[in-house]
XYZ file of C-alpha atoms in Angstrom:
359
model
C 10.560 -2.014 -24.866
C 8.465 -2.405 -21.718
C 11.112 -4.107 -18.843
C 9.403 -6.515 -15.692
C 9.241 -3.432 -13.491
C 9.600 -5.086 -10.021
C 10.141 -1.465 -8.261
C 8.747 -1.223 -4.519
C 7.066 1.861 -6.125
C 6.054 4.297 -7.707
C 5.440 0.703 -9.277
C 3.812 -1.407 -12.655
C 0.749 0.125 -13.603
C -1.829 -2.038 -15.717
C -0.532 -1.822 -19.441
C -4.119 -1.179 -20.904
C -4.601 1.622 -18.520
C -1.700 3.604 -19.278
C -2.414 3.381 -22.805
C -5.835 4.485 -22.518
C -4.226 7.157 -20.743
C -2.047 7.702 -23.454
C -4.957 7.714 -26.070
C -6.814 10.573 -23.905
C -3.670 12.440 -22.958
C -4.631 15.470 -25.351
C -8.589 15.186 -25.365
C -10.592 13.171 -22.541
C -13.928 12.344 -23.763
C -14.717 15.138 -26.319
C -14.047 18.052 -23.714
C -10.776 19.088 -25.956
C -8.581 19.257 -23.329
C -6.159 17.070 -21.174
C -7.658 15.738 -17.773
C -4.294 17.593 -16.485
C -5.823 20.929 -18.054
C -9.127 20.356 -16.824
C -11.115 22.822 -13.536
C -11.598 20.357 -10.851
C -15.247 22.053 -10.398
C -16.145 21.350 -13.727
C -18.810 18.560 -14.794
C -16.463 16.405 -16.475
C -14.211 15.979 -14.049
C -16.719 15.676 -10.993
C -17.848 12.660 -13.228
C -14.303 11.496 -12.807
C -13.847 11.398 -8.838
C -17.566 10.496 -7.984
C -17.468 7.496 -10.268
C -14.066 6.849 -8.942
C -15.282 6.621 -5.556
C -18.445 4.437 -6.602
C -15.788 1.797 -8.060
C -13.745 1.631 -5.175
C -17.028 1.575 -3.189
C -18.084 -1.448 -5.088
C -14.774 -3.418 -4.910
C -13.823 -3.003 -1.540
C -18.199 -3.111 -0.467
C -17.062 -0.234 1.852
C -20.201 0.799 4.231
C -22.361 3.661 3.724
C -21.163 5.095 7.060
C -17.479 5.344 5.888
C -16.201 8.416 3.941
C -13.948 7.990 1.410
C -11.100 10.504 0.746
C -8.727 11.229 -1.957
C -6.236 13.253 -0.159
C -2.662 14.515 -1.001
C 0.733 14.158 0.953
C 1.052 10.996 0.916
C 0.526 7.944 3.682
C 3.887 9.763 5.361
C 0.970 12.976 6.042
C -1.288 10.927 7.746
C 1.250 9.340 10.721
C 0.285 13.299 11.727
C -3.177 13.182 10.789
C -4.007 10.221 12.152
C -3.191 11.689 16.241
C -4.878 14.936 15.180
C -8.236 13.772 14.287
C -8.452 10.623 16.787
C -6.185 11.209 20.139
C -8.921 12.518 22.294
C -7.434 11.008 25.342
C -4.025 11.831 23.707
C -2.775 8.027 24.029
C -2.728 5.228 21.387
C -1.270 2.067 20.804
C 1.517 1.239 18.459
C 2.356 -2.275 16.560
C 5.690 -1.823 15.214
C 6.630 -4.302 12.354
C 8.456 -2.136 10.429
C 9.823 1.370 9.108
C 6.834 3.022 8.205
C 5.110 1.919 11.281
C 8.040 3.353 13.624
C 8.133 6.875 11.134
C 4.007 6.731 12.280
C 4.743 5.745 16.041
C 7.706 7.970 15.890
C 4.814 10.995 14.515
C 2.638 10.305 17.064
C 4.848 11.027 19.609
C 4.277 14.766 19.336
C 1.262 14.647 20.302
C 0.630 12.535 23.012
C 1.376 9.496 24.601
C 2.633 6.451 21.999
C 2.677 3.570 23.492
C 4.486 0.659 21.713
C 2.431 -2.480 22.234
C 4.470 -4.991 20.214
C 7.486 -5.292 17.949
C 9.637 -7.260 15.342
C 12.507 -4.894 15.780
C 14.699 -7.871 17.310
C 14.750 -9.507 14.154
C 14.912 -7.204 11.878
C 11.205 -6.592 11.471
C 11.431 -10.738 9.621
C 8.327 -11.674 11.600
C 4.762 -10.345 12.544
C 4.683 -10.545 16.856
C 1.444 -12.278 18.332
C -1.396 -10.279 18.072
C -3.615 -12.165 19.801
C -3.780 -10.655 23.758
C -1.637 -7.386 23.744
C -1.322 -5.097 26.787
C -3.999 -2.137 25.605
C -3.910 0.861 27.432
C -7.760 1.133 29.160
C -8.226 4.397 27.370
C -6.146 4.313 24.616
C -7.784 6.100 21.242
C -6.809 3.801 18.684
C -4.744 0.905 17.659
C -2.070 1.519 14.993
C -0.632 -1.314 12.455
C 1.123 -1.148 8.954
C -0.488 -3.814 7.703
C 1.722 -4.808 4.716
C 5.603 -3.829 5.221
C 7.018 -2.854 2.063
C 10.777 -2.858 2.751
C 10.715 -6.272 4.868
C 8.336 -8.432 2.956
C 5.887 -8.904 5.971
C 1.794 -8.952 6.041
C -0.227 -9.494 9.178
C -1.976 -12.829 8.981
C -4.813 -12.038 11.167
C -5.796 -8.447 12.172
C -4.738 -7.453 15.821
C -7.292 -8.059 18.670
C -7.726 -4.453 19.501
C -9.488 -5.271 22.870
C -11.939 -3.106 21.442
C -10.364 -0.325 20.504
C -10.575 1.240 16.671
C -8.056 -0.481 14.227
C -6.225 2.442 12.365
C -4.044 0.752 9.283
C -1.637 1.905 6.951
C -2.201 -0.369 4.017
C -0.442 1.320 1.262
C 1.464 -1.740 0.058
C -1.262 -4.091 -0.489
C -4.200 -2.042 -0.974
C -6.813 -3.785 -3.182
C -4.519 -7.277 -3.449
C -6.904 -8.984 -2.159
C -10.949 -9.076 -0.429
C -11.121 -6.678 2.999
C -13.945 -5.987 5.990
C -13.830 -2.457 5.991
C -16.213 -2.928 9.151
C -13.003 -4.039 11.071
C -10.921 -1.125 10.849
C -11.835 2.262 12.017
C -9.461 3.845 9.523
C -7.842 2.586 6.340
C -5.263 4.682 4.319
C -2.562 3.963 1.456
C -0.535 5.833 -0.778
C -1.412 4.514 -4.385
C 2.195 4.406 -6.235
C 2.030 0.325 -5.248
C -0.738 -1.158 -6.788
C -3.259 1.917 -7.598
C -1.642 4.685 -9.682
C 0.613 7.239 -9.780
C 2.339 8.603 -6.569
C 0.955 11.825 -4.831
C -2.343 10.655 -3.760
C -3.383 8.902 -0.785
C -6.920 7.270 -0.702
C -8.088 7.411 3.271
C -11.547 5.563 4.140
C -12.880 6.045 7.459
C -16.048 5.717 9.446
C -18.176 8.417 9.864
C -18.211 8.987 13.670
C -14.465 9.146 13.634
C -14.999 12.600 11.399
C -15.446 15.202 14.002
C -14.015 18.720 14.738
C -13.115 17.339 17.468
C -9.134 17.733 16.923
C -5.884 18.342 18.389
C -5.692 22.163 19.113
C -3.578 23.407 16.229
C -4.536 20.746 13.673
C -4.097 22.596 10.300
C -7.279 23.242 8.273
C -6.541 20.668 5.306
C -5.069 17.954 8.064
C -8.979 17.929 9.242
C -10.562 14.521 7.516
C -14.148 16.965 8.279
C -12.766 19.631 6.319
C -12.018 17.120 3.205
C -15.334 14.897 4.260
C -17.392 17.984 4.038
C -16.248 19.033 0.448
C -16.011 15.803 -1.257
C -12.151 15.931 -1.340
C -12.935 18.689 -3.427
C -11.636 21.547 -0.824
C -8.835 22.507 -2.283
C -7.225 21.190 -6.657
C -6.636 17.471 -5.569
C -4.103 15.813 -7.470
C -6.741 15.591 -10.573
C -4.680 12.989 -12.903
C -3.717 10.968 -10.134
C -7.221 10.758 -9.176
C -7.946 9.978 -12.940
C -5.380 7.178 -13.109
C -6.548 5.302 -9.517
C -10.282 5.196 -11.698
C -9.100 3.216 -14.324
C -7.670 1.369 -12.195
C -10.513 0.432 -10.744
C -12.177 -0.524 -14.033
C -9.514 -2.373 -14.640
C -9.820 -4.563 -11.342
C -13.269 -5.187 -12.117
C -12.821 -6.377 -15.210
C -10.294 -8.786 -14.048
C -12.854 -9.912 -11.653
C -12.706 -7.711 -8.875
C -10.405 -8.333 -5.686
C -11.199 -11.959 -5.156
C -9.983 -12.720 -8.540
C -6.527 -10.307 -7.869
C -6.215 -12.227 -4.723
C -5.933 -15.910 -6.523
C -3.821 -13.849 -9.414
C -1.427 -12.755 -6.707
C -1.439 -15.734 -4.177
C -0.765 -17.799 -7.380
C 2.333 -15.570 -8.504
C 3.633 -15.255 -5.103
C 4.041 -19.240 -4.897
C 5.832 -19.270 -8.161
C 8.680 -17.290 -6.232
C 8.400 -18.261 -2.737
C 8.341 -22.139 -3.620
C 11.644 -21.792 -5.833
C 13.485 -19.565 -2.724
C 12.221 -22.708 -0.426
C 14.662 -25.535 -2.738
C 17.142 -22.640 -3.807
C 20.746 -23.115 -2.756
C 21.733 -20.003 -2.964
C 18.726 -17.256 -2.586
C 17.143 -17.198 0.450
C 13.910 -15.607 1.473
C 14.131 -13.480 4.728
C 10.428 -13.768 6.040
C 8.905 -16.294 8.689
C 6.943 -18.333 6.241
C 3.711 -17.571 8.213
C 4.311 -13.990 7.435
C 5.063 -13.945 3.800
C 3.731 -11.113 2.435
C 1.883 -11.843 -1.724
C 3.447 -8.312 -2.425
C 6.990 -7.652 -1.607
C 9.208 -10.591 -1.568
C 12.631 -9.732 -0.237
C 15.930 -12.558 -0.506
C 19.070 -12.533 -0.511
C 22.274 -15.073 -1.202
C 24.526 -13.810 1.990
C 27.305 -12.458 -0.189
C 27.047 -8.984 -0.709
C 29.115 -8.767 -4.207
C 27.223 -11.802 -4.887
C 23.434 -9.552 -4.614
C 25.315 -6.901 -5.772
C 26.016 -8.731 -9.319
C 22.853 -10.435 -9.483
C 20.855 -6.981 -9.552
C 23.106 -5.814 -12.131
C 22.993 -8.475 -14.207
C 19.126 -8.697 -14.116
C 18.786 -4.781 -14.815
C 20.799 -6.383 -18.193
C 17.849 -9.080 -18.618
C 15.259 -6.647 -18.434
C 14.383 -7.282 -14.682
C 14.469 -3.859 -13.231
C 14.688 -2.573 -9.860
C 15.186 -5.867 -7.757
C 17.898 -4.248 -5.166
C 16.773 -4.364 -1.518
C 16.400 -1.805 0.666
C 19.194 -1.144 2.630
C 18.304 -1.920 6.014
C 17.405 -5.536 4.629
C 20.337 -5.953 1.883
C 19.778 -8.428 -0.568
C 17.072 -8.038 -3.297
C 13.613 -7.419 -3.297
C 10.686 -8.476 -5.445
C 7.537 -6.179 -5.452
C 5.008 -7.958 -7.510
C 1.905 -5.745 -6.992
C -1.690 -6.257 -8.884
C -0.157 -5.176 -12.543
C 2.786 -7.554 -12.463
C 2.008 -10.136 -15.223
C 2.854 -13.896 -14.158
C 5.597 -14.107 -16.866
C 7.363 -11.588 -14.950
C 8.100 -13.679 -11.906
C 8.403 -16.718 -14.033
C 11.272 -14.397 -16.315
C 12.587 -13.661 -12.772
C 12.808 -17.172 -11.339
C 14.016 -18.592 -14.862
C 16.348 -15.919 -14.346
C 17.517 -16.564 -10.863
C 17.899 -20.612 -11.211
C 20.522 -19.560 -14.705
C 22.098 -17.538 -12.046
C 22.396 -19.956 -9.665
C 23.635 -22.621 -11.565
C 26.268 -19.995 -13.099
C 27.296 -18.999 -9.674
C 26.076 -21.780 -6.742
């Protein structure tokens, strides 16, 4: 039996897609062999990755003069990547609104000067800081955000004014939720075990004159976006299956109606939850309102036995993996792309029994 997976990933994948996985597993498209088994130079796979990129291409209307790379390591490989390739005057400007965002600021560090511009630390990252006027260095390289924080349930409402500067964002927790002007950022990355496909591969599209060999001395070969750029993420075996999976994936979100249509899908399954914590008596949610991210939802009752029996007891209902992260308590909600709407309707259902069992 298939549970509401509500993990902060690897997460829910589309049902259809993993069966059609499933149905290929031992021969993809006549070649008699596994997509797992297959030469990454060979014809049926390059079909794979460039019509991979085309979809993505077409969903996101990404620019001709942006590259897009499937790359491996993860978004935690690119908090190094990201000074390598771009810190030319070896400063940049950090926005730090949550873990991942201080593990990236905290990367940076190494190799030049990381300058924290703003911060929700003093509230426990609850809260996105105003964005609006920061203090820029003059000759800063870039300007750094996570745009969606996983563990704390917080989404910028308005990109940062950069003061001109290239916007560099980690988006791995709400890639493709919802309609995006590439032309904004400079550089957008995200891991894909949230709302893409399996974990181990990290989709990274970035404009063209921010692809140079112009890097950090010491900047490993395969850390070089040029060096992946120039061979079609094809310079070393990328993760092939992954690769596969993130495709159909992207078929999938176009058949649903591409991201405008997952945007009203997840805006409308996000109010089913956030309007029931907003007249609960028990659960709380721990975001500014204004903040609210549409993809992790993190609340809590402010008795730790208390969240402690509620996850337990949901794991029994078939709600899996609603603890919070530790640094928040609580419980936590993902409810990425793939999560049906019956699943947070089973979940608040759920939570008001609970409630009136235990308010």
């Amino acid at each position: 039996m298939r549970v509401y997976n509500f993990s902060a990933g690897p997460a829910v994948l589309p049902e259809e897609v993993l069966k059609e996985a499933a149905d290929e597993m031992l021969d993809y498209n006549g070649t008699g062999m596994s997509v797992m088994e297959m030469s990454h130079r060979s014809k049926a796979y390059d079909d794979i990755i460039k019509t991979a990129e085309k979809d993505i291409r077409d969903l996101m209307n990404i620019p001709d003069n942006y590259k897009v790379l499937f790359l491996q390591g993860g978004a935690s490989q690119q908090f190094a990547a990201v000074p390598m390739n771009l810190m030319k005057n070896k400063k940049a400007a950090y926005i730090i609104t949550g873990q991942w965002a201080k593990k990236a600021y905290q990367e940076a560090q190494i190799y030049g000067e990381a300058v924290a511009v703003a911060s929700s630390a003093d509230k426990t990252f609850s809260y996105i800081p105003d964005c609006s006027d920061l203090d820029i260095p003059e000759d800063a390289d870039y300007v750094y955000i996570c745009e969606n924080n996983t563990i704390y349930g917080t989404k910028f409402p308005a990109l940062p004014n950069t003061k001109g500067k290239t916007l560099v964002a980690d988006v791995s927790s709400c890639f493709l939720s919802e309609p995006v002007d590439v032309t904004k950022y400079g550089v957008i990355y995200g891991g894909v075990q949230k709302n893409v496909g399996p974990a181990g591969v990290v989709i990274a599209i970035i404009r063209e004159d921010l692809i140079t060999d112009d890097v950090l001395p010491g900047t490993p070969t395969m850390l070089k976006w040029k060096t992946q750029a120039d061979n079609d993420s094809l310079y070393n075996t990328p993760p092939c299956y992954g690769i596969y999976i993130c495709g159909k994936v992207f078929k999938w979100i176009k058949k649903m109606g591409g991201l405008e249509a997952m945007k009203a899908h997840n805006e409308k399954k996000a109010k089913i939850l956030y309007d029931f914590l907003d007249q609960s008596k028990l659960f709380k949610g721990t975001v500014r309102p204004e903040d609210r991210s549409l993809m992790n939802v993190p609340f809590v009752t402010g008795n730790e036995e208390l969240d402690a029996k509620f996850v337990k007891e949901a794991k029994a209902a078939g709600l899996e993996n609603l603890k919070g992260h530790r640094t928040v308590g609580g419980m936590r909600a993902s409810i990425y792309n793939a999560m049906p709407i019956e699943g947070v309707e089973k979940l608040v259902e759920f939570m008001k029994k609970f409630e009136e069992e235990n308010g």
